[in-house]
Coordinates of C-alpha atoms in Angstrom, one line a residue:
X1 CA 315.9 82.3 78.0
X2 CA 316.1 78.5 77.3
X3 CA 319.2 76.6 76.1
X4 CA 319.0 75.6 71.8
X5 CA 317.2 72.4 71.5
X6 CA 318.1 69.4 70.1
X7 CA 316.9 67.6 66.8
X8 CA 313.3 67.2 67.3
X9 CA 312.0 64.0 66.7
X10 CA 309.3 63.5 64.2
X11 CA 305.5 63.5 66.0
X12 CA 304.7 60.6 63.9
X13 CA 307.3 58.5 65.9
X14 CA 305.1 59.2 68.7
X15 CA 302.0 58.5 67.6
X16 CA 302.3 55.9 65.2
X17 CA 303.4 53.3 68.3
X18 CA 300.2 54.5 70.2
X19 CA 298.3 53.5 67.2
X20 CA 299.7 50.3 66.9
X21 CA 299.1 49.6 70.5
X22 CA 295.4 50.0 69.9
X23 CA 295.3 48.0 66.9
X24 CA 296.6 45.8 69.1
X25 CA 293.7 46.4 71.8
X26 CA 291.3 45.8 68.9
X27 CA 292.9 42.4 67.7
X28 CA 292.7 41.4 71.4
X29 CA 288.7 42.4 71.5
X30 CA 288.0 40.2 68.5
X31 CA 290.4 37.3 69.7
X32 CA 288.1 37.3 72.5
X33 CA 284.8 37.2 70.9
X34 CA 286.4 34.6 68.7
X35 CA 287.1 32.3 72.0
X36 CA 283.6 33.2 73.0
X37 CA 282.1 32.0 69.8
X38 CA 284.1 29.2 69.6
X39 CA 282.7 28.1 72.8
X40 CA 279.1 28.0 71.1
X41 CA 280.4 25.7 68.6
X42 CA 281.9 23.3 70.8
X43 CA 280.4 19.6 71.2
X44 CA 280.8 19.7 75.4
X45 CA 281.3 15.9 75.7
X46 CA 284.5 16.7 77.8
X47 CA 284.7 18.9 81.1
X48 CA 288.0 20.5 80.5
X49 CA 288.7 19.7 76.6
X50 CA 285.4 21.4 75.5
X51 CA 286.7 24.9 77.0
X52 CA 290.3 24.9 77.4
X53 CA 292.2 27.5 75.4
X54 CA 295.1 25.3 74.4
X55 CA 292.8 22.5 73.0
X56 CA 290.5 22.5 69.8
X57 CA 288.3 25.8 71.3
X58 CA 291.8 27.7 71.0
X59 CA 292.2 26.6 67.6
X60 CA 289.1 27.2 66.5
X61 CA 288.7 30.8 68.1
X62 CA 292.3 31.1 66.0
X63 CA 290.5 30.3 63.1
X64 CA 287.8 32.4 63.6
X65 CA 290.2 35.5 64.2
X66 CA 292.2 34.9 61.2
X67 CA 288.6 34.9 59.0
X68 CA 288.0 38.3 60.4
X69 CA 291.8 40.0 60.3
X70 CA 291.5 41.1 56.8
X71 CA 289.1 43.4 57.3
X72 CA 290.6 45.2 60.2
X73 CA 293.8 45.3 57.7
X74 CA 291.4 46.9 55.2
X75 CA 290.0 49.3 57.6
X76 CA 293.6 50.9 58.7
X77 CA 294.5 50.9 55.1
X78 CA 290.9 52.5 53.7
X79 CA 290.6 54.8 56.8
X80 CA 290.1 58.6 56.6
X81 CA 289.7 61.3 58.8
X82 CA 286.4 63.3 58.7
X83 CA 283.1 62.8 56.5
X84 CA 282.3 62.7 52.6
X85 CA 281.6 65.6 51.3
X86 CA 279.4 65.8 48.6
X87 CA 276.3 67.4 46.9
X88 CA 274.1 64.2 47.4
X89 CA 274.4 60.6 48.4
X90 CA 273.8 59.7 44.8
X91 CA 277.1 61.5 44.0
X92 CA 278.9 60.1 46.7
X93 CA 277.7 56.8 45.6
X94 CA 278.8 57.2 42.3
X95 CA 282.3 58.2 42.9
X96 CA 282.8 55.5 45.4
X97 CA 281.5 52.9 43.0
X98 CA 284.1 52.5 40.5
X99 CA 286.9 52.8 42.8
X100 CA 289.4 50.0 43.3
X101 CA 289.1 50.2 47.2
X102 CA 285.4 49.5 46.6
X103 CA 286.1 46.2 44.8
X104 CA 288.7 45.3 47.7
X105 CA 286.3 45.6 50.1
X106 CA 283.4 43.7 48.3
X107 CA 286.1 40.9 48.0
X108 CA 287.4 41.3 51.6
X109 CA 284.2 40.7 52.8
X110 CA 283.2 37.8 50.7
X111 CA 286.7 36.0 51.7
X112 CA 286.0 36.6 55.0
X113 CA 282.2 35.5 54.9
X114 CA 283.3 32.3 52.9
X115 CA 286.4 31.5 55.2
X116 CA 283.6 31.9 58.4
X117 CA 281.4 29.5 56.8
X118 CA 283.7 27.0 56.2
X119 CA 285.1 27.0 60.1
X120 CA 281.5 26.8 60.8
X121 CA 280.3 24.0 59.0
X122 CA 283.7 22.0 60.0
X123 CA 282.8 22.4 63.8
X124 CA 279.1 21.2 63.1
X125 CA 278.8 17.4 64.4
X126 CA 278.7 14.8 62.0
X127 CA 275.0 14.2 62.7
X128 CA 274.0 17.4 61.3
X129 CA 274.5 16.8 57.9
X130 CA 276.7 20.0 56.9
X131 CA 279.1 18.5 55.7
X132 CA 280.1 19.0 51.8
X133 CA 280.0 15.4 50.9
X134 CA 277.3 12.9 51.7
X135 CA 277.5 9.1 51.4
X136 CA 274.5 7.1 50.8
X137 CA 273.8 3.6 49.4
X138 CA 277.6 3.2 48.9
X139 CA 277.5 6.6 46.6
X140 CA 279.3 9.8 47.0
X141 CA 277.3 13.0 46.3
X142 CA 277.4 16.8 47.1
X143 CA 275.6 17.9 50.3
X144 CA 273.4 20.9 48.9
X145 CA 272.7 21.5 52.8
X146 CA 276.6 22.9 52.8
X147 CA 275.8 24.7 49.7
X148 CA 272.9 26.7 51.0
X149 CA 274.8 27.6 54.1
X150 CA 278.0 28.8 52.1
X151 CA 275.5 31.1 50.0
X152 CA 273.9 32.7 53.0
X153 CA 277.1 33.5 54.4
X154 CA 278.4 34.9 51.1
X155 CA 275.2 37.0 50.4
X156 CA 275.9 38.2 54.1
X157 CA 279.4 39.5 53.0
X158 CA 278.2 41.2 49.7
X159 CA 275.3 43.1 51.6
X160 CA 277.8 44.0 54.5
X161 CA 280.2 45.0 52.3
X162 CA 277.6 47.5 50.5
X163 CA 276.8 48.8 54.3
X164 CA 279.9 49.2 54.8
X165 CA 280.5 51.9 51.7
X166 CA 277.2 53.5 51.9
X167 CA 277.2 54.6 55.7
X168 CA 281.0 55.5 55.1
X169 CA 282.7 53.0 58.1
X170 CA 286.3 53.9 56.7
X171 CA 285.9 57.5 58.7
X172 CA 287.6 58.4 61.7
X173 CA 285.9 61.0 63.7
X174 CA 288.0 62.7 66.1
X175 CA 286.8 64.5 69.4
X176 CA 287.3 68.1 70.6
X177 CA 288.2 69.9 73.6
X178 CA 285.8 72.1 75.6
X179 CA 285.9 73.6 78.8
X180 CA 285.1 71.7 81.9
X181 CA 283.1 73.5 84.9
X182 CA 285.2 73.8 88.1
X183 CA 285.1 71.5 90.6
X184 CA 285.1 73.8 93.8
X185 CA 288.8 73.8 94.4
X186 CA 289.4 76.8 91.7
X187 CA 289.5 76.7 87.9
X188 CA 288.6 73.5 86.3
X189 CA 291.1 73.8 83.8
X190 CA 294.3 74.5 85.9
X191 CA 295.8 71.0 86.0
X192 CA 298.8 69.3 84.8
X193 CA 297.3 65.9 83.7
X194 CA 293.8 64.9 82.1
X195 CA 291.4 64.0 84.4
X196 CA 289.7 60.4 83.9
X197 CA 286.8 61.5 81.9
X198 CA 289.1 62.7 79.3
X199 CA 290.4 59.4 79.3
X200 CA 287.2 57.1 79.1
X201 CA 288.1 53.5 78.7
X202 CA 287.6 52.2 75.4
X203 CA 285.8 49.1 77.5
X204 CA 283.3 51.3 78.9
X205 CA 282.2 52.8 75.4
X206 CA 282.0 49.5 73.9
X207 CA 279.8 48.6 76.7
X208 CA 277.3 51.0 75.8
X209 CA 277.2 50.0 72.1
X210 CA 277.2 46.1 73.0
X211 CA 273.0 46.1 73.2
X212 CA 272.6 48.4 70.2
X213 CA 275.4 45.9 68.4
X214 CA 273.1 42.7 69.1
X215 CA 270.1 44.3 67.9
X216 CA 271.5 44.9 65.0
X217 CA 273.2 42.2 64.4
X218 CA 270.2 39.9 64.6
X219 CA 268.2 42.2 62.2
X220 CA 270.8 41.8 59.8
X221 CA 271.0 38.3 60.2
X222 CA 267.3 37.8 59.9
X223 CA 267.1 40.2 57.0
X224 CA 269.6 38.2 54.7
X225 CA 269.0 34.4 55.4
X226 CA 265.0 35.1 55.3
X227 CA 266.0 36.9 51.8
X228 CA 268.3 33.9 50.9
X229 CA 265.7 31.2 52.0
X230 CA 262.9 32.9 50.0
X231 CA 264.0 33.7 46.6
X232 CA 268.4 34.4 46.4
X233 CA 269.0 30.9 46.8
X234 CA 266.5 29.7 44.1
X235 CA 268.5 32.3 41.4
X236 CA 271.9 31.3 42.5
X237 CA 271.3 27.4 43.1
X238 CA 272.4 26.0 39.6
X239 CA 275.6 28.4 39.2
X240 CA 276.4 27.0 42.9
X241 CA 276.0 23.8 42.6
X242 CA 278.1 23.4 39.0
X243 CA 280.7 25.7 40.6
X244 CA 280.8 23.1 44.1
X245 CA 281.1 20.1 41.4
X246 CA 283.5 21.7 39.5
X247 CA 285.8 22.3 42.6
X248 CA 285.1 19.1 44.0
X249 CA 285.4 16.6 41.8
X250 CA 289.4 16.5 41.8
X251 CA 289.4 15.1 45.4
X252 CA 285.9 13.0 45.2
X253 CA 284.5 10.2 42.9
X254 CA 281.5 12.5 42.4
X255 CA 278.8 11.7 39.9
X256 CA 278.9 13.3 36.3
X257 CA 275.2 14.6 36.5
X258 CA 275.1 18.3 37.0
X259 CA 271.7 18.9 38.0
X260 CA 270.7 19.2 42.2
X261 CA 268.1 17.2 43.2
X262 CA 264.6 18.2 42.3
X263 CA 263.3 18.6 45.7
X264 CA 264.1 21.6 47.8
X265 CA 267.0 20.8 50.6
X266 CA 266.6 23.7 52.9
X267 CA 263.9 23.8 55.8
X268 CA 263.0 26.0 58.7
X269 CA 266.0 23.9 60.7
X270 CA 268.1 25.3 58.2
X271 CA 266.7 28.8 58.5
X272 CA 267.7 28.9 62.0
X273 CA 270.9 27.7 61.7
X274 CA 271.6 29.8 59.3
X275 CA 270.4 33.0 61.0
X276 CA 272.5 31.7 64.2
X277 CA 275.6 31.5 61.8
X278 CA 274.8 35.0 60.2
X279 CA 274.5 36.3 63.8
X280 CA 277.4 35.0 64.9
X281 CA 279.9 36.2 61.9
X282 CA 277.8 40.0 62.0
X283 CA 279.1 40.3 66.0
X284 CA 282.7 39.8 64.7
X285 CA 282.1 42.5 62.1
X286 CA 280.4 44.8 64.3
X287 CA 282.5 44.6 67.2
X288 CA 285.5 45.0 65.2
X289 CA 284.3 47.8 63.6
X290 CA 283.3 49.7 66.9
X291 CA 286.7 48.5 69.0
X292 CA 288.9 50.0 65.9
X293 CA 286.9 53.0 65.9
X294 CA 287.0 53.4 69.6
X295 CA 290.5 52.3 69.9
X296 CA 292.1 54.8 67.0
X297 CA 290.1 58.0 67.8
X298 CA 291.1 58.2 71.6
X299 CA 292.6 61.0 72.8
X300 CA 296.3 61.7 72.2
X301 CA 297.4 61.2 75.5
X302 CA 299.3 58.5 77.2
X303 CA 299.1 57.9 81.1
X304 CA 297.4 61.4 81.7
X305 CA 300.2 63.0 79.2
X306 CA 300.3 64.6 75.6
X307 CA 302.1 61.8 73.7
X308 CA 304.8 64.4 72.6
X309 CA 305.8 64.6 76.6
X310 CA 308.0 61.8 75.4
X311 CA 310.3 63.4 73.2
X312 CA 313.4 64.9 74.2
X313 CA 312.0 68.6 72.5
X314 CA 308.2 67.9 73.1
X315 CA 307.7 71.4 71.8
X316 CA 309.8 70.5 68.3
X317 CA 307.8 67.4 67.8
X318 CA 304.4 68.8 68.6
X319 CA 305.3 71.4 65.9
X320 CA 306.3 68.9 63.6
X321 CA 302.9 67.2 63.9
X322 CA 301.7 70.7 63.3
X323 CA 302.9 71.3 60.2
X324 CA 302.4 67.7 58.8
X325 CA 300.7 67.5 55.3
X326 CA 299.2 64.2 56.4
X327 CA 295.7 64.9 57.9
X328 CA 295.7 62.2 60.4
X329 CA 299.0 63.4 61.8
X330 CA 298.2 67.2 61.8
X331 CA 294.3 66.3 63.2
X332 CA 295.7 64.2 65.9
X333 CA 298.7 67.3 66.8
X334 CA 295.9 70.2 66.7
X335 CA 293.7 67.7 69.4
X336 CA 297.0 67.2 71.5
X337 CA 297.4 71.4 71.4
X338 CA 294.2 71.8 72.7
X339 CA 294.7 69.4 75.6
X340 CA 297.9 71.5 76.3
X341 CA 296.1 74.6 76.0
X342 CA 293.3 73.8 78.7
X343 CA 294.9 71.4 81.3
X344 CA 298.7 71.4 81.2
X345 CA 300.2 74.6 82.6
X346 CA 303.9 73.2 82.5
X347 CA 303.6 72.5 78.8
X348 CA 301.8 76.0 78.3
X349 CA 304.8 77.7 80.0
X350 CA 307.4 75.8 77.9
X351 CA 305.5 77.0 74.7
X352 CA 305.7 80.6 75.9
X353 CA 309.1 80.6 77.0
X354 CA 310.6 78.5 73.8
X355 CA 311.9 81.6 71.9
X356 CA 315.4 80.2 70.6
X357 CA 314.2 78.0 67.4
X358 CA 315.4 78.4 64.0
X359 CA 312.1 79.2 62.3
X360 CA 310.9 81.9 65.1
X361 CA 309.5 81.5 69.0
X362 CA 307.3 78.3 69.5
X363 CA 304.2 80.7 70.2
X364 CA 304.8 82.3 67.1
X365 CA 304.8 78.9 64.9
X366 CA 301.8 77.8 66.5
X367 CA 300.0 81.2 66.1
X368 CA 300.9 80.6 62.5
X369 CA 299.5 77.3 61.9
X370 CA 296.4 77.6 64.1
X371 CA 295.8 80.7 62.6
X372 CA 296.2 79.6 59.2
X373 CA 293.7 76.7 59.4
X374 CA 290.8 79.0 60.6
X375 CA 291.5 81.5 57.7
X376 CA 291.5 78.3 55.6
X377 CA 287.5 78.5 55.7
X378 CA 287.3 82.1 54.8
X379 CA 289.5 81.2 51.7
X380 CA 287.1 78.5 50.5
X381 CA 284.2 81.0 50.9
X382 CA 286.1 83.3 48.6
X383 CA 287.3 80.4 46.0
X384 CA 283.6 79.1 46.0
X385 CA 282.0 79.3 42.6
X386 CA 284.9 80.4 40.7
X387 CA 286.6 78.5 38.0
X388 CA 290.0 76.6 38.8
X389 CA 292.8 78.5 38.0
X390 CA 294.6 76.8 34.7
X391 CA 298.1 75.7 35.7
X392 CA 300.1 77.7 33.0
X393 CA 302.1 75.4 30.8
X394 CA 305.4 76.3 29.6
X395 CA 306.5 74.9 26.3
X396 CA 310.1 73.8 26.1
X397 CA 312.0 76.4 24.1
X398 CA 312.9 75.0 20.8
X399 CA 316.3 75.9 19.2
X400 CA 316.3 77.9 15.8
X401 CA 316.9 75.9 13.1
X402 CA 319.3 76.8 10.8
X403 CA 318.8 77.3 6.9
X404 CA 320.8 74.7 5.3
X405 CA 322.8 75.9 2.0
X406 CA 321.5 75.7 -1.4
X407 CA 323.3 72.6 -3.5
X408 CA 321.1 73.5 -6.7
X409 CA 319.2 76.4 -8.2
X410 CA 315.6 77.2 -7.0
X411 CA 313.1 75.9 -9.0
X412 CA 311.3 78.4 -11.2
X413 CA 308.2 79.8 -10.0
X414 CA 306.3 80.4 -13.9
X415 CA 304.3 77.6 -15.6
X416 CA 306.6 75.0 -17.0
X417 CA 303.8 72.4 -17.8
X418 CA 300.2 72.1 -19.0
X419 CA 297.2 73.1 -16.6
X420 CA 295.5 70.3 -14.3
X421 CA 292.7 68.8 -16.1
X422 CA 289.4 69.8 -14.5
X423 CA 287.4 67.0 -12.5
X424 CA 283.8 68.0 -13.0
X425 CA 282.8 65.7 -10.2
X426 CA 284.6 67.0 -7.8
X427 CA 283.2 70.5 -9.1
X428 CA 279.7 69.1 -8.7
X429 CA 279.9 67.9 -5.2
X430 CA 281.7 71.1 -4.0
X431 CA 278.7 73.1 -5.6
X432 CA 276.2 71.0 -4.2
X433 CA 278.1 71.5 -0.5
X434 CA 278.2 75.1 -0.8
X435 CA 274.6 75.3 -1.5
X436 CA 273.6 73.1 1.1
X437 CA 276.0 74.9 4.1
X438 CA 275.4 78.5 2.6
X439 CA 273.9 80.7 4.8
X440 CA 271.1 81.5 2.8
X441 CA 267.7 81.2 2.1
X442 CA 266.8 77.3 1.4
X443 CA 264.0 75.9 0.1
X444 CA 262.7 74.7 3.2
X445 CA 262.5 78.0 4.4
X446 CA 260.1 79.0 1.8
X447 CA 258.0 76.1 2.6
X448 CA 258.1 76.6 6.5
X449 CA 255.4 79.2 6.9
X450 CA 252.8 76.9 4.7
X451 CA 253.6 73.6 6.5
X452 CA 253.2 75.3 10.1
X453 CA 249.9 76.7 9.0
X454 CA 248.7 73.5 7.6
X455 CA 249.8 71.4 10.9
X456 CA 248.2 74.2 13.0
X457 CA 244.8 73.5 11.0
X458 CA 244.9 69.9 11.2
X459 CA 246.0 70.5 15.1
X460 CA 242.7 72.4 15.6
X461 CA 240.5 70.0 13.9
X462 CA 241.8 67.0 15.9
X463 CA 242.6 68.1 19.7
X464 CA 240.8 70.0 22.0
X465 CA 242.2 72.9 23.9
X466 CA 243.1 71.2 27.0
X467 CA 245.0 68.7 24.6
X468 CA 246.4 71.9 22.7
X469 CA 247.4 73.2 26.2
X470 CA 248.9 69.8 27.3
X471 CA 251.8 69.9 24.3
X472 CA 253.0 73.4 24.9
X473 CA 256.1 73.4 26.1
X474 CA 256.1 75.0 29.6
X475 CA 252.9 72.4 30.0
X476 CA 255.2 70.1 29.4
X477 CA 258.2 71.6 31.5
X478 CA 255.2 71.6 34.8
X479 CA 254.2 68.3 34.0
X480 CA 258.1 67.0 34.1
X481 CA 258.8 69.0 37.3
X482 CA 256.0 67.6 39.1
X483 CA 257.0 64.0 38.2
X484 CA 260.6 64.5 39.5
X485 CA 259.2 66.5 42.4
X486 CA 257.4 62.8 43.3
X487 CA 260.3 61.1 42.8
X488 CA 262.1 63.0 45.4
X489 CA 259.7 62.7 47.9
X490 CA 259.7 58.9 47.8
X491 CA 261.0 57.7 51.2
X492 CA 263.9 55.7 50.0
X493 CA 265.0 56.7 46.5
X494 CA 264.1 60.5 46.8
X495 CA 266.9 61.5 50.0
X496 CA 269.5 59.4 47.4
X497 CA 269.3 62.6 44.8
X498 CA 268.5 65.5 47.0
X499 CA 270.9 68.3 47.1
X500 CA 270.6 69.1 50.8
X501 CA 271.9 72.3 52.3
X502 CA 273.5 70.7 55.0
X503 CA 275.9 68.6 52.5
X504 CA 276.1 71.3 50.0
X505 CA 277.1 73.9 52.5
X506 CA 279.4 71.6 54.4
X507 CA 281.4 71.1 51.1
X508 CA 281.8 74.7 50.2
X509 CA 283.1 75.9 53.8
X510 CA 285.1 72.8 54.6
X511 CA 286.2 71.4 51.6
X512 CA 286.2 67.9 49.7
X513 CA 286.3 65.0 49.5
X514 CA 286.5 64.9 53.1
X515 CA 286.2 67.3 56.0
X516 CA 287.3 66.9 59.7
X517 CA 285.7 70.0 61.6
X518 CA 287.4 68.8 64.8
X519 CA 290.4 70.2 63.1
X520 CA 288.9 73.9 62.7
X521 CA 287.4 73.8 66.5
X522 CA 290.7 72.3 68.2
X523 CA 292.6 75.2 66.2
X524 CA 290.3 77.9 67.7
X525 CA 289.9 76.3 71.0
X526 CA 293.9 75.9 71.3
X527 CA 294.5 79.7 70.0
X528 CA 291.9 81.4 72.1
X529 CA 292.9 79.4 75.6
X530 CA 296.7 79.7 75.1
X531 CA 296.1 83.8 74.5
X532 CA 294.2 83.5 77.8
X533 CA 296.4 82.0 79.7
X534 CA 299.4 84.3 78.7
X535 CA 298.1 87.2 80.8
X536 CA 299.5 84.8 83.9
X537 CA 301.8 82.6 82.1
X538 CA 303.7 84.5 79.6
X539 CA 306.7 86.2 81.2
X540 CA 308.2 87.5 78.0
X541 CA 304.8 89.2 76.6
X542 CA 305.1 87.7 73.1
X543 CA 301.6 86.7 73.1
X544 CA 299.9 90.2 73.2
X545 CA 301.1 91.2 70.4
X546 CA 299.3 88.6 68.4
X547 CA 296.2 89.1 70.0
X548 CA 294.7 91.9 68.2
X549 CA 295.3 90.2 65.0
X550 CA 293.7 86.8 66.8
X551 CA 290.6 89.0 67.6
X552 CA 290.1 90.5 64.1
X553 CA 290.9 87.5 62.4
X554 CA 288.0 85.5 64.3
X555 CA 285.6 88.3 63.8
X556 CA 286.2 88.4 60.0
X557 CA 285.7 84.8 59.6
X558 CA 282.7 84.6 61.8
X559 CA 281.0 87.3 60.1
X560 CA 282.1 86.1 56.5
X561 CA 280.6 82.6 57.6
X562 CA 277.7 84.0 58.6
X563 CA 277.0 86.1 55.7
X564 CA 277.8 83.0 53.4
X565 CA 275.5 80.8 55.3
X566 CA 272.3 83.6 54.9
X567 CA 273.2 83.9 50.9
X568 CA 274.0 80.5 50.1
X569 CA 271.2 79.2 47.7
X570 CA 269.3 76.4 48.5
X571 CA 268.8 73.8 45.6
X572 CA 265.4 72.7 44.0
X573 CA 265.5 69.2 44.9
X574 CA 266.3 70.2 48.7
X575 CA 262.7 69.4 49.5
X576 CA 263.2 69.4 53.2
X577 CA 263.7 73.3 53.1
X578 CA 266.1 73.2 56.2
X579 CA 269.0 75.9 56.2
X580 CA 271.1 73.8 59.2
X581 CA 274.5 72.3 58.4
X582 CA 275.5 70.7 62.1
X583 CA 279.4 70.5 60.9
X584 CA 279.5 73.9 60.2
X585 CA 277.6 75.0 63.3
X586 CA 280.0 73.3 65.5
X587 CA 282.7 75.3 64.0
X588 CA 281.1 78.4 63.8
X589 CA 280.0 78.2 67.7
X590 CA 283.8 77.2 68.6
X591 CA 284.9 80.5 66.8
X592 CA 282.5 82.4 68.6
X593 CA 283.4 80.8 72.0
X594 CA 286.7 81.6 71.4
X595 CA 285.9 85.0 70.5
X596 CA 284.1 85.7 73.8
X597 CA 287.1 84.5 75.7
X598 CA 289.3 86.9 74.0
X599 CA 286.9 89.9 74.5
X600 CA 286.2 88.8 78.2
X601 CA 290.3 88.6 79.1
X602 CA 291.4 91.1 77.0
X603 CA 288.9 93.5 77.0
X604 CA 289.8 95.6 79.6
X605 CA 293.5 96.1 78.0
X606 CA 291.7 96.9 74.5
X607 CA 293.5 100.4 74.5
X608 CA 297.0 99.0 75.1
X609 CA 296.5 96.5 72.4
X610 CA 295.5 99.2 70.0
X611 CA 292.1 97.8 69.3
X612 CA 290.0 100.7 68.3
X613 CA 286.5 100.7 69.4
X614 CA 285.3 99.7 66.1
X615 CA 287.0 96.5 66.2
X616 CA 285.7 95.9 70.0
X617 CA 281.9 96.6 68.7
X618 CA 282.4 94.3 65.2
X619 CA 284.1 91.5 67.9
X620 CA 281.2 91.7 70.7
X621 CA 278.2 91.6 67.8
X622 CA 280.0 88.6 66.0
X623 CA 280.7 86.8 68.9
X624 CA 276.9 86.8 70.5
X625 CA 275.6 83.0 70.6
X626 CA 272.1 81.9 69.3
X627 CA 270.1 80.9 72.6
X628 CA 269.6 77.4 71.0
X629 CA 273.3 77.4 70.7
X630 CA 273.9 78.4 74.1
X631 CA 271.8 76.2 76.3
X632 CA 274.0 73.1 77.9
X633 CA 271.6 70.9 76.7
X634 CA 272.1 71.5 73.1
X635 CA 276.0 71.4 73.5
X636 CA 275.6 67.9 75.2
X637 CA 273.4 67.1 72.7
X638 CA 276.4 67.8 69.9
X639 CA 279.0 65.9 71.7
X640 CA 276.9 62.9 72.0
X641 CA 276.3 63.1 68.1
X642 CA 280.1 63.5 67.7
X643 CA 280.8 60.3 70.4
X644 CA 278.1 58.5 68.0
X645 CA 280.2 59.6 64.3
X646 CA 283.5 58.5 66.6
X647 CA 282.1 55.1 67.1
X648 CA 279.5 54.4 64.2
X649 CA 279.2 55.0 60.6

């Protein structure tokens, strides 16, 4: 029996330093890329000072890095766990458009683009003619070339901010733990440290995405530059010109004329340079985004060991993270528990032997948290479609007022004065009001049959039979429905308004406004694998008492989820007619996989566990995995999809 443990440190005390180190790694990647871009802007008129980091290239790289740093800070402030859940894309955009965070995102991108544009213009040589002030014939004038470049990058920032919100670049998708095949020396899941494949370096992941990011940045830069070159700058030219004059006049002696030159100052040469500047800025944004996403969603491991291993009370710190109300902390703690259930024999044994805690044994508390996470799916299914229960409002008790004592005699109730004069105008208005609002027959009702008959006769004389059929309510409804269906079938506009089965089902099962499926997958994995390993590692036999409840709960949730999926209605706007929801399917497969493990390990002991034949039969029926879900290539496809969600929006 283990001795009483000391006060446990919060799990966030170990998670936050790890996330801060990963943020420093993200900043280092961006700084390195900024230095490379700084070298592309060097004039190369010196063999050493054109690249020396402590010279002008280093200062330029630092300035470029500072222009992108606000976006990384924005990602930290706005990041959330899981995907956005809503009935349609339009509903998501409608809710997102009017938030302060949206305005904050747009302003941050525009500020970043403006800072980078000024650094780029300042780094160009004098003979390029890209300074804000030009001198010709001893006259100072505003150079519209610099204005064109600045407007182009500001438009790029606006477009990228919209892309950021539409594809939800603020989301963080955590990984899941699955079984690894045996390596020939025994069980592949028996070890005390994670293998290198589990702790894949961020550099390898970013290297895989480098070609894709280069193509994306190139397409974005060319599209925005061409749009600005062809028509956008024509509309904003006057406003941009006058704003620039207003800002620069206090510093330079500029002419009083507020009109730009009549001829267009841009050319194909300027278009090429604007594409290059947009490409450099897009690279910083996208590489910073991917680096941040990859770093912040790395496994909760440090040097091959769980983060909580550094605590004086590792189990207590892990339990603190599992019970946290903050989604990020609880999700990372659940992920770490799944790693422990698979890879760390010593930590598993410490969980089984830790029975002297104030709130109960360590296993019992982990069992309660994981089982509650799985049961929350069933609870959401039960609550689907029901009106939210109003919270009772308790009115404050009002102290009864004591009647005051009379100081004089009461007023007489009989008539002591003449009756009030009758207002004939008010009496007439009251009579007309009663006549109008009375529920009886009105003259219009007497005339309505005659009017309807006359209208029908006129319609029969003027309109043809096809026209009369087309004016019926049913025909109008059919025509309106056909128009709506055609609009929903349009390539770009239609998907915005379609309420697909996958989106609606994910919202109903996983919750709103965000849903992180990895929490449920890792909870099912950790609970089933800890129970399976307890046959050998639990010397006190505490786990076997909870195995029947785990099997029955998994069976009930699987059956309820499948029945809910089969009976879930499709919306009339869903033209795809697909009844697949990838996020919920992954959770369902994880539950079935965990139930299969429990049936395999504890099936021979079902009688000792007081599991009836009906319980075992229902569990085996629920644990059947479809053929397409059982195939290894399908599982590999799901893992690749989750990795893509982790790295890109």
